[in-house]
Amino acid sequence: MEPTFNLDAVDKKGKYEEFIPGFSALIEGETDMISILANTSAALKEAFNFFWVGFYIVKGEELVLGPFQGSVACYRIKKGKGVCGTAWQEGRAIVVPDVEAFPGHIACSSLSRSEIVVPLHSASGAVMAVLDIDSDRLADFDGTDCEYLSRIADILAAAMHHLDISEKV
Ligand code: SME
Protein backbone atom coordinates (compact mmCIF):
# COMPACT_ATOMS: atom_id res chain seq x y z
CA MET A 1 0.00 0.00 0.00
CA GLU A 2 1.46 3.38 -1.00
CA PRO A 3 1.37 6.12 1.65
CA THR A 4 -1.24 8.85 1.25
CA PHE A 5 -0.37 12.51 1.57
CA ASN A 6 -3.59 13.87 3.00
CA LEU A 7 -1.90 15.62 5.92
CA ASP A 8 -3.52 16.41 9.29
CA ALA A 9 -1.19 19.19 10.48
CA VAL A 10 -2.60 22.70 10.24
CA ASP A 11 0.57 24.77 10.04
CA LYS A 12 3.17 24.62 7.29
CA LYS A 13 6.04 23.37 9.47
CA GLY A 14 3.84 20.62 10.87
CA LYS A 15 2.76 19.61 7.38
CA TYR A 16 6.38 19.29 6.22
CA GLU A 17 7.29 17.33 9.38
CA GLU A 18 4.40 14.98 8.66
CA PHE A 19 5.23 14.79 4.95
CA ILE A 20 8.89 13.82 5.13
CA PRO A 21 8.62 10.31 6.68
CA GLY A 22 5.94 9.27 4.18
CA PHE A 23 7.92 10.79 1.35
CA SER A 24 11.09 8.95 2.43
CA ALA A 25 9.11 5.70 2.53
CA LEU A 26 7.63 6.47 -0.89
CA ILE A 27 10.99 6.71 -2.64
CA GLU A 28 12.81 4.01 -0.69
CA GLY A 29 13.81 1.01 -2.78
CA GLU A 30 13.11 2.60 -6.16
CA THR A 31 16.09 3.32 -8.39
CA ASP A 32 14.52 4.90 -11.48
CA MET A 33 14.95 8.64 -11.07
CA ILE A 34 12.17 9.71 -13.43
CA SER A 35 9.77 7.51 -11.46
CA ILE A 36 10.99 8.96 -8.16
CA LEU A 37 10.70 12.55 -9.39
CA ALA A 38 7.22 11.83 -10.82
CA ASN A 39 5.93 10.42 -7.53
CA THR A 40 7.61 13.23 -5.58
CA SER A 41 5.73 15.78 -7.71
CA ALA A 42 2.46 13.93 -7.13
CA ALA A 43 3.07 13.63 -3.36
CA LEU A 44 3.92 17.35 -3.00
CA LYS A 45 0.84 18.30 -5.04
CA GLU A 46 -1.42 16.07 -2.95
CA ALA A 47 0.03 17.22 0.37
CA PHE A 48 0.31 20.97 -0.28
CA ASN A 49 -1.93 21.55 -3.29
CA PHE A 50 0.80 23.59 -4.96
CA PHE A 51 -0.26 25.43 -8.13
CA TRP A 52 2.68 23.96 -10.08
CA VAL A 53 5.34 21.59 -8.77
CA GLY A 54 7.97 19.75 -10.73
CA PHE A 55 11.56 19.30 -11.81
CA TYR A 56 13.90 20.66 -14.43
CA ILE A 57 16.85 18.37 -15.14
CA VAL A 58 20.35 19.53 -16.13
CA LYS A 59 21.21 18.26 -19.60
CA GLY A 60 24.33 19.85 -21.07
CA GLU A 61 23.95 23.62 -21.01
CA GLU A 62 20.20 23.59 -20.42
CA LEU A 63 17.55 22.64 -17.92
CA VAL A 64 15.00 20.33 -19.52
CA LEU A 65 11.44 19.86 -18.22
CA GLY A 66 11.09 16.74 -16.10
CA PRO A 67 8.19 15.19 -14.16
CA PHE A 68 5.68 17.73 -12.83
CA GLN A 69 2.10 18.34 -11.69
CA GLY A 70 0.28 21.34 -13.10
CA SER A 71 -0.23 23.15 -16.38
CA VAL A 72 2.00 22.61 -19.39
CA ALA A 73 5.35 24.38 -18.98
CA CYS A 74 8.32 25.51 -21.07
CA TYR A 75 10.64 22.69 -22.11
CA ARG A 76 14.08 24.25 -21.88
CA ILE A 77 15.74 26.92 -19.75
CA LYS A 78 19.30 28.15 -20.32
CA LYS A 79 21.80 28.42 -17.48
CA GLY A 80 21.39 31.78 -15.76
CA LYS A 81 17.94 32.40 -17.24
CA GLY A 82 14.75 32.75 -15.22
CA VAL A 83 14.49 31.70 -11.60
CA CYS A 84 15.38 28.08 -12.40
CA GLY A 85 18.45 28.91 -14.48
CA THR A 86 19.63 31.38 -11.83
CA ALA A 87 19.23 28.80 -9.03
CA TRP A 88 21.27 26.39 -11.17
CA GLN A 89 23.98 28.94 -11.96
CA GLU A 90 24.28 30.09 -8.35
CA GLY A 91 23.82 26.60 -6.87
CA ARG A 92 21.39 27.83 -4.24
CA ALA A 93 17.69 27.99 -3.41
CA ILE A 94 15.83 31.11 -4.53
CA VAL A 95 12.57 32.38 -3.03
CA VAL A 96 10.70 34.88 -5.23
CA PRO A 97 7.83 36.64 -3.39
CA ASP A 98 6.68 38.46 -6.54
CA VAL A 99 7.63 36.94 -9.89
CA GLU A 100 7.01 40.24 -11.69
CA ALA A 101 9.78 41.80 -9.61
CA PHE A 102 12.33 39.10 -10.56
CA PRO A 103 14.35 40.26 -13.60
CA GLY A 104 14.14 37.67 -16.39
CA HIS A 105 11.43 35.55 -14.74
CA ILE A 106 10.06 33.04 -17.26
CA ALA A 107 6.26 33.04 -17.11
CA CYS A 108 5.02 29.55 -17.95
CA SER A 109 1.60 30.55 -16.58
CA SER A 110 0.23 34.09 -16.31
CA LEU A 111 -1.42 33.00 -13.03
CA SER A 112 1.89 32.38 -11.27
CA ARG A 113 2.59 35.04 -8.60
CA SER A 114 5.39 33.66 -6.42
CA GLU A 115 7.92 30.88 -6.77
CA ILE A 116 10.61 28.84 -5.03
CA VAL A 117 13.40 26.92 -6.76
CA VAL A 118 15.68 24.50 -4.89
CA PRO A 119 18.66 22.72 -6.48
CA LEU A 120 19.52 19.01 -6.16
CA HIS A 121 23.30 18.68 -5.76
CA SER A 122 25.46 15.73 -6.79
CA ALA A 123 28.03 14.32 -4.37
CA SER A 124 30.64 16.57 -6.03
CA GLY A 125 28.43 19.63 -5.53
CA ALA A 126 27.22 20.08 -9.12
CA VAL A 127 23.53 20.84 -9.69
CA MET A 128 21.78 17.79 -11.23
CA ALA A 129 18.24 19.17 -11.30
CA VAL A 130 16.05 21.81 -9.68
CA LEU A 131 12.76 21.49 -7.83
CA ASP A 132 10.49 24.33 -8.96
CA ILE A 133 7.24 25.28 -7.19
CA ASP A 134 4.88 28.07 -8.26
CA SER A 135 1.98 29.65 -6.40
CA ASP A 136 -0.92 31.69 -7.71
CA ARG A 137 -0.63 33.85 -4.56
CA LEU A 138 1.96 36.52 -3.82
CA ALA A 139 4.65 35.77 -1.21
CA ASP A 140 3.48 32.20 -0.65
CA PHE A 141 6.94 30.81 0.18
CA ASP A 142 9.16 31.61 3.14
CA GLY A 143 12.11 30.30 5.12
CA THR A 144 10.12 27.27 6.29
CA ASP A 145 9.49 26.18 2.68
CA CYS A 146 13.13 26.83 1.87
CA GLU A 147 14.35 24.74 4.82
CA TYR A 148 12.08 21.75 4.24
CA LEU A 149 12.13 21.74 0.45
CA SER A 150 15.94 21.87 0.64
CA ARG A 151 15.78 18.83 2.93
CA ILE A 152 13.52 17.06 0.42
CA ALA A 153 15.91 18.00 -2.42
CA ASP A 154 18.82 16.59 -0.39
CA ILE A 155 16.94 13.31 0.18
CA LEU A 156 16.29 13.06 -3.56
CA ALA A 157 19.90 13.92 -4.39
CA ALA A 158 21.14 11.27 -1.95
CA ALA A 159 18.88 8.71 -3.68
CA MET A 160 20.60 9.67 -6.94
CA HIS A 161 24.17 9.52 -5.61
CA HIS A 162 24.43 5.75 -5.59
CA LEU A 163 23.24 5.49 -9.18
CA ASP A 164 25.52 5.44 -12.15
CA ILE A 165 25.30 8.80 -13.98
CA SER A 166 23.63 7.16 -16.99
CA GLU A 167 20.83 5.86 -14.77
CA LYS A 168 20.11 9.12 -12.99
CA VAL A 169 17.84 10.92 -15.41
N1 SME B 1 9.21 30.48 -13.75
C1 SME B 1 10.33 29.61 -14.04
C2 SME B 1 10.07 28.80 -15.30
C3 SME B 1 9.44 27.49 -15.04
S1 SME B 1 7.80 27.57 -14.70
O1 SME B 1 7.61 28.37 -13.47
C4 SME B 1 7.17 26.07 -14.49
C5 SME B 1 11.59 30.42 -14.19
O2 SME B 1 11.55 31.66 -14.21
O3 SME B 1 12.65 29.82 -14.29
PDB file of C-alpha atoms and ligand atoms in Angstrom:
ATOM      1  CA  MET A   1       0.000   0.000   0.000  1.00  0.00           C
ATOM      2  CA  GLU A   2       1.462   3.380  -1.005  1.00  0.00           C
ATOM      3  CA  PRO A   3       1.374   6.121   1.651  1.00  0.00           C
ATOM      4  CA  THR A   4      -1.240   8.849   1.246  1.00  0.00           C
ATOM      5  CA  PHE A   5      -0.373  12.510   1.566  1.00  0.00           C
ATOM      6  CA  ASN A   6      -3.588  13.866   3.003  1.00  0.00           C
ATOM      7  CA  LEU A   7      -1.903  15.619   5.917  1.00  0.00           C
ATOM      8  CA  ASP A   8      -3.519  16.415   9.290  1.00  0.00           C
ATOM      9  CA  ALA A   9      -1.193  19.190  10.484  1.00  0.00           C
ATOM     10  CA  VAL A  10      -2.596  22.703  10.241  1.00  0.00           C
ATOM     11  CA  ASP A  11       0.569  24.769  10.035  1.00  0.00           C
ATOM     12  CA  LYS A  12       3.169  24.615   7.290  1.00  0.00           C
ATOM     13  CA  LYS A  13       6.040  23.372   9.465  1.00  0.00           C
ATOM     14  CA  GLY A  14       3.840  20.620  10.873  1.00  0.00           C
ATOM     15  CA  LYS A  15       2.764  19.612   7.378  1.00  0.00           C
ATOM     16  CA  TYR A  16       6.379  19.288   6.220  1.00  0.00           C
ATOM     17  CA  GLU A  17       7.293  17.329   9.380  1.00  0.00           C
ATOM     18  CA  GLU A  18       4.398  14.979   8.658  1.00  0.00           C
ATOM     19  CA  PHE A  19       5.228  14.793   4.948  1.00  0.00           C
ATOM     20  CA  ILE A  20       8.890  13.821   5.128  1.00  0.00           C
ATOM     21  CA  PRO A  21       8.618  10.313   6.678  1.00  0.00           C
ATOM     22  CA  GLY A  22       5.938   9.267   4.178  1.00  0.00           C
ATOM     23  CA  PHE A  23       7.922  10.792   1.346  1.00  0.00           C
ATOM     24  CA  SER A  24      11.088   8.948   2.427  1.00  0.00           C
ATOM     25  CA  ALA A  25       9.109   5.697   2.525  1.00  0.00           C
ATOM     26  CA  LEU A  26       7.632   6.473  -0.890  1.00  0.00           C
ATOM     27  CA  ILE A  27      10.990   6.705  -2.640  1.00  0.00           C
ATOM     28  CA  GLU A  28      12.810   4.007  -0.689  1.00  0.00           C
ATOM     29  CA  GLY A  29      13.814   1.008  -2.778  1.00  0.00           C
ATOM     30  CA  GLU A  30      13.110   2.603  -6.159  1.00  0.00           C
ATOM     31  CA  THR A  31      16.085   3.320  -8.390  1.00  0.00           C
ATOM     32  CA  ASP A  32      14.516   4.896 -11.478  1.00  0.00           C
ATOM     33  CA  MET A  33      14.953   8.636 -11.074  1.00  0.00           C
ATOM     34  CA  ILE A  34      12.168   9.707 -13.433  1.00  0.00           C
ATOM     35  CA  SER A  35       9.766   7.507 -11.458  1.00  0.00           C
ATOM     36  CA  ILE A  36      10.989   8.955  -8.161  1.00  0.00           C
ATOM     37  CA  LEU A  37      10.696  12.553  -9.394  1.00  0.00           C
ATOM     38  CA  ALA A  38       7.215  11.827 -10.819  1.00  0.00           C
ATOM     39  CA  ASN A  39       5.927  10.415  -7.530  1.00  0.00           C
ATOM     40  CA  THR A  40       7.607  13.225  -5.579  1.00  0.00           C
ATOM     41  CA  SER A  41       5.726  15.780  -7.708  1.00  0.00           C
ATOM     42  CA  ALA A  42       2.459  13.928  -7.126  1.00  0.00           C
ATOM     43  CA  ALA A  43       3.071  13.631  -3.364  1.00  0.00           C
ATOM     44  CA  LEU A  44       3.917  17.345  -2.998  1.00  0.00           C
ATOM     45  CA  LYS A  45       0.843  18.299  -5.042  1.00  0.00           C
ATOM     46  CA  GLU A  46      -1.417  16.074  -2.948  1.00  0.00           C
ATOM     47  CA  ALA A  47       0.032  17.222   0.367  1.00  0.00           C
ATOM     48  CA  PHE A  48       0.315  20.972  -0.279  1.00  0.00           C
ATOM     49  CA  ASN A  49      -1.934  21.551  -3.295  1.00  0.00           C
ATOM     50  CA  PHE A  50       0.798  23.587  -4.964  1.00  0.00           C
ATOM     51  CA  PHE A  51      -0.262  25.425  -8.129  1.00  0.00           C
ATOM     52  CA  TRP A  52       2.679  23.956 -10.079  1.00  0.00           C
ATOM     53  CA  VAL A  53       5.338  21.587  -8.768  1.00  0.00           C
ATOM     54  CA  GLY A  54       7.974  19.751 -10.732  1.00  0.00           C
ATOM     55  CA  PHE A  55      11.555  19.301 -11.813  1.00  0.00           C
ATOM     56  CA  TYR A  56      13.898  20.658 -14.431  1.00  0.00           C
ATOM     57  CA  ILE A  57      16.848  18.368 -15.136  1.00  0.00           C
ATOM     58  CA  VAL A  58      20.346  19.527 -16.126  1.00  0.00           C
ATOM     59  CA  LYS A  59      21.209  18.262 -19.603  1.00  0.00           C
ATOM     60  CA  GLY A  60      24.333  19.848 -21.073  1.00  0.00           C
ATOM     61  CA  GLU A  61      23.946  23.618 -21.007  1.00  0.00           C
ATOM     62  CA  GLU A  62      20.197  23.586 -20.418  1.00  0.00           C
ATOM     63  CA  LEU A  63      17.552  22.638 -17.917  1.00  0.00           C
ATOM     64  CA  VAL A  64      14.995  20.327 -19.522  1.00  0.00           C
ATOM     65  CA  LEU A  65      11.442  19.858 -18.220  1.00  0.00           C
ATOM     66  CA  GLY A  66      11.090  16.743 -16.098  1.00  0.00           C
ATOM     67  CA  PRO A  67       8.192  15.191 -14.160  1.00  0.00           C
ATOM     68  CA  PHE A  68       5.678  17.725 -12.828  1.00  0.00           C
ATOM     69  CA  GLN A  69       2.095  18.337 -11.686  1.00  0.00           C
ATOM     70  CA  GLY A  70       0.278  21.336 -13.101  1.00  0.00           C
ATOM     71  CA  SER A  71      -0.230  23.154 -16.380  1.00  0.00           C
ATOM     72  CA  VAL A  72       1.999  22.605 -19.390  1.00  0.00           C
ATOM     73  CA  ALA A  73       5.355  24.381 -18.980  1.00  0.00           C
ATOM     74  CA  CYS A  74       8.315  25.507 -21.065  1.00  0.00           C
ATOM     75  CA  TYR A  75      10.641  22.691 -22.108  1.00  0.00           C
ATOM     76  CA  ARG A  76      14.081  24.250 -21.879  1.00  0.00           C
ATOM     77  CA  ILE A  77      15.741  26.924 -19.752  1.00  0.00           C
ATOM     78  CA  LYS A  78      19.304  28.150 -20.321  1.00  0.00           C
ATOM     79  CA  LYS A  79      21.802  28.422 -17.479  1.00  0.00           C
ATOM     80  CA  GLY A  80      21.394  31.782 -15.758  1.00  0.00           C
ATOM     81  CA  LYS A  81      17.939  32.402 -17.239  1.00  0.00           C
ATOM     82  CA  GLY A  82      14.748  32.752 -15.224  1.00  0.00           C
ATOM     83  CA  VAL A  83      14.486  31.701 -11.598  1.00  0.00           C
ATOM     84  CA  CYS A  84      15.376  28.077 -12.396  1.00  0.00           C
ATOM     85  CA  GLY A  85      18.452  28.907 -14.475  1.00  0.00           C
ATOM     86  CA  THR A  86      19.625  31.381 -11.833  1.00  0.00           C
ATOM     87  CA  ALA A  87      19.230  28.805  -9.026  1.00  0.00           C
ATOM     88  CA  TRP A  88      21.273  26.388 -11.172  1.00  0.00           C
ATOM     89  CA  GLN A  89      23.984  28.940 -11.958  1.00  0.00           C
ATOM     90  CA  GLU A  90      24.282  30.094  -8.346  1.00  0.00           C
ATOM     91  CA  GLY A  91      23.821  26.597  -6.866  1.00  0.00           C
ATOM     92  CA  ARG A  92      21.386  27.826  -4.239  1.00  0.00           C
ATOM     93  CA  ALA A  93      17.687  27.988  -3.411  1.00  0.00           C
ATOM     94  CA  ILE A  94      15.830  31.112  -4.531  1.00  0.00           C
ATOM     95  CA  VAL A  95      12.566  32.383  -3.029  1.00  0.00           C
ATOM     96  CA  VAL A  96      10.696  34.882  -5.228  1.00  0.00           C
ATOM     97  CA  PRO A  97       7.835  36.640  -3.389  1.00  0.00           C
ATOM     98  CA  ASP A  98       6.676  38.458  -6.542  1.00  0.00           C
ATOM     99  CA  VAL A  99       7.629  36.938  -9.892  1.00  0.00           C
ATOM    100  CA  GLU A 100       7.012  40.238 -11.686  1.00  0.00           C
ATOM    101  CA  ALA A 101       9.776  41.804  -9.612  1.00  0.00           C
ATOM    102  CA  PHE A 102      12.334  39.101 -10.564  1.00  0.00           C
ATOM    103  CA  PRO A 103      14.353  40.259 -13.603  1.00  0.00           C
ATOM    104  CA  GLY A 104      14.135  37.668 -16.387  1.00  0.00           C
ATOM    105  CA  HIS A 105      11.427  35.554 -14.738  1.00  0.00           C
ATOM    106  CA  ILE A 106      10.060  33.044 -17.264  1.00  0.00           C
ATOM    107  CA  ALA A 107       6.257  33.044 -17.110  1.00  0.00           C
ATOM    108  CA  CYS A 108       5.017  29.553 -17.952  1.00  0.00           C
ATOM    109  CA  SER A 109       1.603  30.554 -16.577  1.00  0.00           C
ATOM    110  CA  SER A 110       0.227  34.089 -16.307  1.00  0.00           C
ATOM    111  CA  LEU A 111      -1.424  33.002 -13.035  1.00  0.00           C
ATOM    112  CA  SER A 112       1.890  32.382 -11.271  1.00  0.00           C
ATOM    113  CA  ARG A 113       2.589  35.043  -8.603  1.00  0.00           C
ATOM    114  CA  SER A 114       5.385  33.660  -6.423  1.00  0.00           C
ATOM    115  CA  GLU A 115       7.919  30.878  -6.769  1.00  0.00           C
ATOM    116  CA  ILE A 116      10.614  28.837  -5.035  1.00  0.00           C
ATOM    117  CA  VAL A 117      13.397  26.924  -6.759  1.00  0.00           C
ATOM    118  CA  VAL A 118      15.683  24.499  -4.895  1.00  0.00           C
ATOM    119  CA  PRO A 119      18.657  22.715  -6.483  1.00  0.00           C
ATOM    120  CA  LEU A 120      19.525  19.011  -6.160  1.00  0.00           C
ATOM    121  CA  HIS A 121      23.298  18.678  -5.763  1.00  0.00           C
ATOM    122  CA  SER A 122      25.460  15.735  -6.795  1.00  0.00           C
ATOM    123  CA  ALA A 123      28.031  14.318  -4.366  1.00  0.00           C
ATOM    124  CA  SER A 124      30.635  16.571  -6.033  1.00  0.00           C
ATOM    125  CA  GLY A 125      28.430  19.628  -5.530  1.00  0.00           C
ATOM    126  CA  ALA A 126      27.215  20.079  -9.117  1.00  0.00           C
ATOM    127  CA  VAL A 127      23.534  20.844  -9.687  1.00  0.00           C
ATOM    128  CA  MET A 128      21.784  17.791 -11.234  1.00  0.00           C
ATOM    129  CA  ALA A 129      18.236  19.169 -11.299  1.00  0.00           C
ATOM    130  CA  VAL A 130      16.053  21.814  -9.677  1.00  0.00           C
ATOM    131  CA  LEU A 131      12.759  21.492  -7.833  1.00  0.00           C
ATOM    132  CA  ASP A 132      10.486  24.333  -8.958  1.00  0.00           C
ATOM    133  CA  ILE A 133       7.239  25.276  -7.186  1.00  0.00           C
ATOM    134  CA  ASP A 134       4.876  28.071  -8.255  1.00  0.00           C
ATOM    135  CA  SER A 135       1.977  29.653  -6.399  1.00  0.00           C
ATOM    136  CA  ASP A 136      -0.924  31.690  -7.711  1.00  0.00           C
ATOM    137  CA  ARG A 137      -0.632  33.851  -4.564  1.00  0.00           C
ATOM    138  CA  LEU A 138       1.956  36.520  -3.821  1.00  0.00           C
ATOM    139  CA  ALA A 139       4.652  35.771  -1.209  1.00  0.00           C
ATOM    140  CA  ASP A 140       3.481  32.198  -0.648  1.00  0.00           C
ATOM    141  CA  PHE A 141       6.936  30.807   0.178  1.00  0.00           C
ATOM    142  CA  ASP A 142       9.164  31.614   3.138  1.00  0.00           C
ATOM    143  CA  GLY A 143      12.105  30.304   5.122  1.00  0.00           C
ATOM    144  CA  THR A 144      10.116  27.270   6.286  1.00  0.00           C
ATOM    145  CA  ASP A 145       9.492  26.184   2.680  1.00  0.00           C
ATOM    146  CA  CYS A 146      13.134  26.829   1.874  1.00  0.00           C
ATOM    147  CA  GLU A 147      14.351  24.742   4.824  1.00  0.00           C
ATOM    148  CA  TYR A 148      12.079  21.748   4.239  1.00  0.00           C
ATOM    149  CA  LEU A 149      12.133  21.741   0.446  1.00  0.00           C
ATOM    150  CA  SER A 150      15.944  21.865   0.636  1.00  0.00           C
ATOM    151  CA  ARG A 151      15.779  18.830   2.926  1.00  0.00           C
ATOM    152  CA  ILE A 152      13.521  17.063   0.415  1.00  0.00           C
ATOM    153  CA  ALA A 153      15.912  18.000  -2.416  1.00  0.00           C
ATOM    154  CA  ASP A 154      18.821  16.591  -0.391  1.00  0.00           C
ATOM    155  CA  ILE A 155      16.940  13.309   0.182  1.00  0.00           C
ATOM    156  CA  LEU A 156      16.291  13.064  -3.564  1.00  0.00           C
ATOM    157  CA  ALA A 157      19.896  13.916  -4.391  1.00  0.00           C
ATOM    158  CA  ALA A 158      21.140  11.269  -1.949  1.00  0.00           C
ATOM    159  CA  ALA A 159      18.882   8.715  -3.683  1.00  0.00           C
ATOM    160  CA  MET A 160      20.601   9.667  -6.942  1.00  0.00           C
ATOM    161  CA  HIS A 161      24.172   9.516  -5.614  1.00  0.00           C
ATOM    162  CA  HIS A 162      24.434   5.747  -5.590  1.00  0.00           C
ATOM    163  CA  LEU A 163      23.236   5.490  -9.182  1.00  0.00           C
ATOM    164  CA  ASP A 164      25.524   5.435 -12.154  1.00  0.00           C
ATOM    165  CA  ILE A 165      25.297   8.803 -13.975  1.00  0.00           C
ATOM    166  CA  SER A 166      23.625   7.160 -16.987  1.00  0.00           C
ATOM    167  CA  GLU A 167      20.830   5.864 -14.768  1.00  0.00           C
ATOM    168  CA  LYS A 168      20.105   9.118 -12.985  1.00  0.00           C
ATOM    169  CA  VAL A 169      17.840  10.924 -15.412  1.00  0.00           C
TER     170      VAL A 169
HETATM  171  N1  SME B   1       9.207  30.477 -13.746  1.00  0.00           N
HETATM  172  C1  SME B   1      10.325  29.612 -14.042  1.00  0.00           C
HETATM  173  C2  SME B   1      10.068  28.805 -15.296  1.00  0.00           C
HETATM  174  C3  SME B   1       9.444  27.487 -15.038  1.00  0.00           C
HETATM  175  S1  SME B   1       7.795  27.573 -14.697  1.00  0.00           S
HETATM  176  O1  SME B   1       7.605  28.369 -13.469  1.00  0.00           O
HETATM  177  C4  SME B   1       7.166  26.071 -14.488  1.00  0.00           C
HETATM  178  C5  SME B   1      11.589  30.423 -14.188  1.00  0.00           C
HETATM  179  O2  SME B   1      11.549  31.663 -14.215  1.00  0.00           O
HETATM  180  O3  SME B   1      12.652  29.820 -14.288  1.00  0.00           O
END
